[in-house]
C-alpha positions in Angstrom: 46.4 -36.1 -0.2 45.2 -36.2 3.2 41.8 -38.4 3.6 40.0 -36.0 5.5 40.1 -33.3 2.7 39.0 -35.6 0.2 35.2 -35.5 -0.3 33.4 -38.7 -1.0 31.0 -36.8 -3.4 31.2 -33.8 -5.6 34.5 -32.8 -7.6 38.0 -33.9 -6.3 39.8 -31.3 -4.1 42.6 -31.2 -6.9 40.6 -30.0 -9.4 39.2 -27.1 -7.3 42.7 -25.9 -6.4 43.4 -24.2 -9.6 41.3 -21.1 -8.3 40.4 -22.3 -4.7 42.9 -23.3 -2.1 41.0 -25.8 -0.2 41.9 -26.0 3.6 39.3 -28.8 4.2 36.4 -30.4 2.5 33.2 -32.0 4.1 29.7 -33.7 3.1 26.5 -33.1 4.8 23.3 -34.3 3.3 24.5 -34.6 -0.1 25.8 -30.9 0.0 29.5 -30.4 -0.4 31.4 -27.9 1.5 35.1 -26.8 0.5 36.6 -24.4 3.2 39.6 -22.3 2.1 40.7 -19.3 0.3 40.0 -18.1 -3.4 42.8 -17.3 -5.6 40.8 -15.5 -8.2 37.9 -12.9 -7.9 34.3 -14.3 -7.3 33.5 -13.9 -11.0 36.7 -15.6 -12.1 36.1 -18.6 -9.5 32.3 -19.2 -10.7 33.3 -19.1 -14.2 36.1 -21.6 -14.0 34.2 -23.8 -11.5 30.9 -23.5 -12.8 31.1 -26.1 -15.6 33.1 -28.6 -13.2 30.5 -28.7 -10.7 27.7 -28.7 -13.3 29.2 -31.7 -15.1 29.4 -33.6 -11.6 25.5 -32.6 -11.0 26.0 -29.8 -8.4 25.2 -26.2 -8.5 28.0 -24.2 -6.8 28.2 -20.9 -4.9 30.8 -19.1 -2.9 30.1 -18.0 0.8 31.9 -15.5 3.0 31.8 -15.3 6.8 33.6 -14.1 9.7 37.2 -15.9 10.6 35.3 -16.2 14.2 33.7 -19.4 15.1 30.2 -18.2 14.2 27.9 -20.6 12.7 27.0 -20.6 9.1 23.7 -18.5 8.2 22.5 -21.4 6.0 23.9 -24.6 7.9 24.9 -23.8 11.5 24.7 -27.4 12.5 27.5 -28.2 9.8 29.8 -25.4 10.4 29.9 -26.2 14.2 31.9 -29.2 13.3 34.5 -27.2 11.7 36.0 -25.9 14.8 36.6 -22.5 16.2 39.2 -21.5 13.6 38.3 -21.7 10.0 39.0 -20.0 6.7 36.7 -17.1 6.0 35.3 -18.8 2.5 33.2 -21.7 1.9 32.4 -23.2 -1.5 29.0 -24.7 -1.2 27.9 -27.4 -4.0 24.4 -28.3 -3.8 23.0 -31.3 -5.8 20.9 -30.2 -8.9 17.4 -31.1 -8.4 15.4 -32.4 -11.1 13.2 -30.1 -13.3 10.1 -31.9 -12.4 9.8 -34.3 -9.5 6.5 -36.3 -9.3 3.2 -34.7 -9.9 3.4 -30.7 -9.5 0.2 -30.5 -7.6 1.0 -26.6 -6.6 1.1 -25.6 -10.2 -2.0 -27.8 -11.3 -4.1 -26.4 -8.3 -3.1 -23.0 -9.3 -4.2 -23.6 -12.9 -7.5 -25.0 -12.2 -8.2 -22.1 -10.1 -7.2 -19.7 -12.7 -9.4 -21.5 -15.3 -12.4 -21.1 -12.8 -11.4 -17.3 -12.3 -11.1 -16.7 -16.4 -14.5 -18.6 -16.7 -16.3 -16.3 -14.3 -15.0 -12.9 -15.6 -15.7 -14.4 -19.2 -19.2 -15.0 -18.1 -19.3 -11.4 -17.5 -17.9 -10.6 -20.7 -20.2 -12.9 -22.5 -23.4 -11.5 -20.2 -23.9 -14.9 -18.9 -26.7 -15.7 -16.5 -25.3 -17.8 -13.9 -28.2 -19.7 -12.9 -26.1 -22.9 -12.4 -22.3 -23.7 -12.2 -22.3 -25.0 -15.6 -23.4 -21.9 -17.1 -19.7 -20.7 -16.6 -18.8 -23.2 -19.4 -20.5 -20.9 -21.8 -17.6 -18.4 -21.5 -15.0 -21.2 -22.4 -13.5 -19.3 -25.6 -12.5 -16.2 -23.6 -10.6 -18.8 -21.0 -9.1 -20.7 -24.0 -8.2 -17.0 -25.5 -6.7 -15.7 -22.3 -4.9 -18.8 -21.0 -3.7 -19.7 -24.3 -1.8 -16.8 -25.1 -0.5 -16.8 -21.6 0.6 -20.6 -21.7 2.3 -20.3 -24.9 4.3 -17.4 -23.8 5.2 -19.2 -20.5 6.1 -22.5 -22.4 8.0 -20.6 -24.8 10.3 -19.9 -22.1 10.1 -23.3 -20.6 11.3 -24.9 -23.8 14.4 -22.9 -23.8 14.9 -23.4 -20.2 14.8 -27.1 -20.5 17.0 -26.7 -23.9 19.8 -25.0 -22.0 19.3 -27.2 -18.8 18.7 -24.4 -16.4 16.9 -25.6 -13.2 13.3 -23.7 -13.0 9.9 -24.7 -12.2 6.9 -25.2 -14.5 4.7 -21.8 -14.6 2.5 -21.0 -11.8 -0.8 -19.5 -13.0 -2.2 -16.8 -10.8 -5.9 -16.6 -10.3 -7.4 -13.2 -9.9 -11.1 -12.1 -10.7 -9.8 -9.1 -12.3 -10.9 -7.8 -15.8 -9.1 -10.9 -17.5 -9.3 -13.2 -14.4 -5.7 -13.7 -13.9 -2.6 -12.0 -12.9 -0.7 -14.0 -15.5 1.9 -16.8 -14.9 5.4 -16.9 -13.6 8.4 -19.3 -13.7 10.6 -19.5 -10.6 14.4 -19.7 -11.9 16.4 -21.7 -9.4 19.6 -22.2 -11.4 22.1 -19.9 -12.9 21.9 -19.0 -16.5 25.1 -20.5 -18.3 25.9 -17.5 -20.8 24.3 -14.7 -22.9 23.2 -16.9 -25.5 20.9 -19.0 -23.0 20.0 -15.8 -21.4 18.8 -14.5 -24.9 17.1 -17.5 -25.8 15.1 -17.8 -22.7 14.1 -14.1 -22.6 13.1 -13.7 -26.2 11.2 -17.2 -26.7 8.5 -16.2 -24.2 7.5 -13.0 -26.4 8.0 -14.6 -29.6 5.8 -17.6 -28.8 3.2 -15.3 -27.2 3.1 -13.2 -30.0 2.3 -15.9 -32.4 -0.4 -17.3 -30.0 -1.7 -13.6 -29.6 -1.9 -13.2 -33.6 -4.0 -16.5 -33.8 -6.1 -15.8 -31.1 -6.7 -12.2 -32.4 -7.5 -13.6 -36.0 -9.8 -16.0 -34.8 -11.8 -13.5 -32.7 -12.0 -11.2 -35.5 -13.9 -13.9 -37.5 -16.1 -14.9 -34.8 -19.6 -13.4 -34.4 -20.2 -10.2 -32.2 -22.0 -11.0 -28.9 -25.4 -9.5 -28.3 -25.4 -6.9 -25.3 -28.3 -7.1 -23.2 -30.9 -4.3 -23.4 -30.6 -3.3 -20.0 -26.7 -2.7 -20.3 -27.1 -1.2 -23.9 -29.5 1.4 -22.6 -28.6 1.6 -19.0 -26.3 4.7 -19.4 -23.9 3.3 -16.8 -20.3 3.6 -16.8 -17.9 1.4 -19.2 -14.2 0.8 -19.9 -13.1 1.6 -23.3 -10.1 -0.3 -24.5 -8.0 1.3 -26.7 -6.4 -0.7 -29.9 -2.7 -1.0 -30.0 -1.2 -0.7 -33.6 -0.9 -4.8 -34.2 -4.5 -4.9 -33.3 -5.6 -2.3 -36.0 -3.0 -4.1 -38.5 -4.6 -7.4 -38.2 -8.3 -5.9 -38.5 -7.1 -4.5 -42.0 -5.5 -7.3 -43.1 -8.8 -9.3 -42.3 -11.3 -6.6 -43.3 -13.3 -7.5 -40.1 -14.4 -4.8 -37.5 -13.2 -3.7 -34.2 -16.6 -2.3 -33.2 -20.1 -1.7 -34.4 -22.4 1.1 -34.8 -25.1 -0.9 -33.3 -24.8 -0.6 -29.6 -26.6 -4.1 -29.1 -23.5 -5.5 -30.7 -20.0 -5.9 -29.5 -16.9 -7.4 -30.5 -16.2 -11.2 -29.6 -14.5 -11.4 -26.3 -11.9 -13.5 -27.9 -10.6 -10.3 -29.5 -9.9 -9.0 -26.1 -7.6 -12.2 -25.4 -5.6 -11.0 -28.3 -5.6 -7.5 -26.6 -4.4 -9.0 -23.5 -1.8 -11.0 -25.3 -0.3 -7.7 -26.9 -0.6 -5.5 -23.4 1.2 -8.3 -21.5 4.0 -8.7 -24.4 4.5 -4.9 -24.4 5.0 -5.0 -20.8 7.3 -8.0 -20.6 9.5 -6.4 -23.4 10.6 -3.6 -21.0 14.2 -3.6 -21.2 14.5 -3.5 -17.4 15.4 -5.8 -14.7 14.3 -9.6 -15.2 11.5 -9.0 -17.7 12.1 -10.6 -20.9 13.1 -7.1 -22.4 15.7 -7.0 -19.7 17.0 -10.2 -20.6 17.1 -9.7 -24.4 18.9 -6.2 -24.0 21.4 -7.7 -21.3 22.2 -10.5 -23.8 23.0 -7.9 -26.5 24.7 -5.0 -24.7 26.2 -7.1 -21.8 26.7 -4.7 -18.4 25.6 -1.7 -20.3 22.2 -2.8 -20.0 21.9 -1.2 -16.9 22.3 2.3 -18.3 19.4 1.3 -20.5 17.3 -0.2 -17.5 17.9 3.3 -15.7 16.2 5.1 -18.4 12.9 3.3 -18.7 11.3 4.4 -15.2 12.1 8.2 -16.6 10.5 7.4 -19.7 7.3 5.9 -17.9 7.1 8.9 -15.5 7.5 11.2 -18.8 4.6 9.4 -20.4 2.6 9.8 -17.5 3.4 13.6 -17.4 2.5 14.0 -21.0 -0.7 12.3 -20.7 -1.8 14.4 -17.5 -0.8 17.5 -19.2 -1.8 16.9 -22.6 -4.6 14.5 -22.5 -6.1 14.5 -18.9 -5.9 10.8 -19.2 -6.2 10.0 -15.7 -6.3 6.2 -15.6 -3.2 6.0 -18.0 -1.5 8.3 -15.9 -2.1 6.4 -12.6 -1.1 3.0 -14.8 2.3 4.5 -15.9 3.2 5.9 -12.8 2.6 2.4 -11.2 4.6 0.9 -13.8 7.4 3.5 -13.4 7.8 2.7 -10.0 7.8 -1.1 -10.6 10.6 -0.4 -13.3 12.6 1.6 -10.9 12.6 -1.1 -8.4 13.6 -3.7 -11.3 16.3 -1.6 -12.3 17.8 -1.2 -9.1 17.7 -4.8 -8.3 19.4 -5.6 -11.5 19.4 -7.8 -14.4 20.3 -11.7 -14.5 23.8 -12.2 -14.9 25.1 -15.1 -16.8 28.2 -17.2 -15.9 29.9 -16.5 -19.1 29.5 -13.1 -20.3 30.8 -13.6 -23.8 29.0 -11.4 -26.5 26.1 -13.1 -28.8 26.3 -13.3 -32.3 24.8 -11.1 -35.2 21.7 -13.1 -35.9 20.7 -13.2 -32.3 21.2 -9.3 -32.0 19.0 -9.1 -35.1 16.3 -11.2 -33.6 16.3 -9.3 -30.3 15.9 -5.8 -32.0 13.0 -7.2 -34.3 11.5 -8.6 -31.1 11.7 -5.2 -29.4 9.9 -3.7 -32.5 7.3 -6.0 -32.5 6.8 -5.1 -28.7 6.4 -1.6 -29.9 3.4 -2.5 -32.0 1.6 -3.8 -29.0 1.8 -0.4 -27.3 -0.8 2.3 -26.9 -0.5 5.3 -24.9 -3.7 5.1 -23.2 -4.7 1.4 -23.0 -8.0 1.6 -21.6 -10.2 4.6 -20.4 -13.0 4.6 -17.6 -16.0 6.4 -19.3 -18.5 7.9 -16.8 -22.3 7.4 -16.9 
């Protein structure tokens, strides 16, 4: 074989040519470029070559371009070397990066900021007088409840991500001084998901782990003493927010024999219970079977491409729920909430779900577990999650 066509790194050309006829191969900064013509569809090509490149330590993608001498969109300096007449297709093999490279300072900074944000919001829930910065620490149970639920959920995903060797970041916590002090946490997926089993495991692990943490936090909160509402708040007559209880929260209260509210206006349920409420609300939203939500991953793994039909029905269901609440209950806050989530779901449905490399069906055990997880998600649903009460 012509030495010019043999890359110094990456899989040999002859191993690639079963599905991709190589005209030239070059290496630049560790990235290997195979120029040539595919002998199969993009889906078949990716499925056939993915394992080969993965074993060699690369992520591979197929890039198309015009036949002219114009530059690559990604690396113009490299393409210019290939001359004015070049093949139309390029396999780009990039070295796989480690999951964690050094100290993840960005993740740590965002986590610390989220701790401070939830402590501040928790101090409001506990009616703490902030006469010094250290007074924030009195709200640590609220912070532990909120971040405990969210962290267990995200690291449930991360454990399965590492198990299936998918390239992804550590969780990024998002600080926001709202009702809960955060907008949650996200994991940035950098690598492709190998098959439906991995897609299912990654999707289902977060909600199940988060639900376990939610139940633990809720039960602890139910057994904690209620907090005392200051006289100025109890008799102030100002507006308030009432959070309605999902069925799972009611079930846990019944099983433990603990109250969720008190007839005495000077007493309120411990804010740790609200951490459990947040966990349930987040679980329900994440299990919406649309796009790249956890529910979208689960249903995509179970149904395959038919998941897009289910996803298309989700925005309609949310808009329908909003319309029903508007006409039947005049629950304005819930109407706005579900319209917003209907718009988000429509965008996610349009963007589409995660597509695994290999699309073989999963087994009956995973399908049963997925169905159970979605049912548990319904126990976390309440049509009117909260209401803003006028003074």
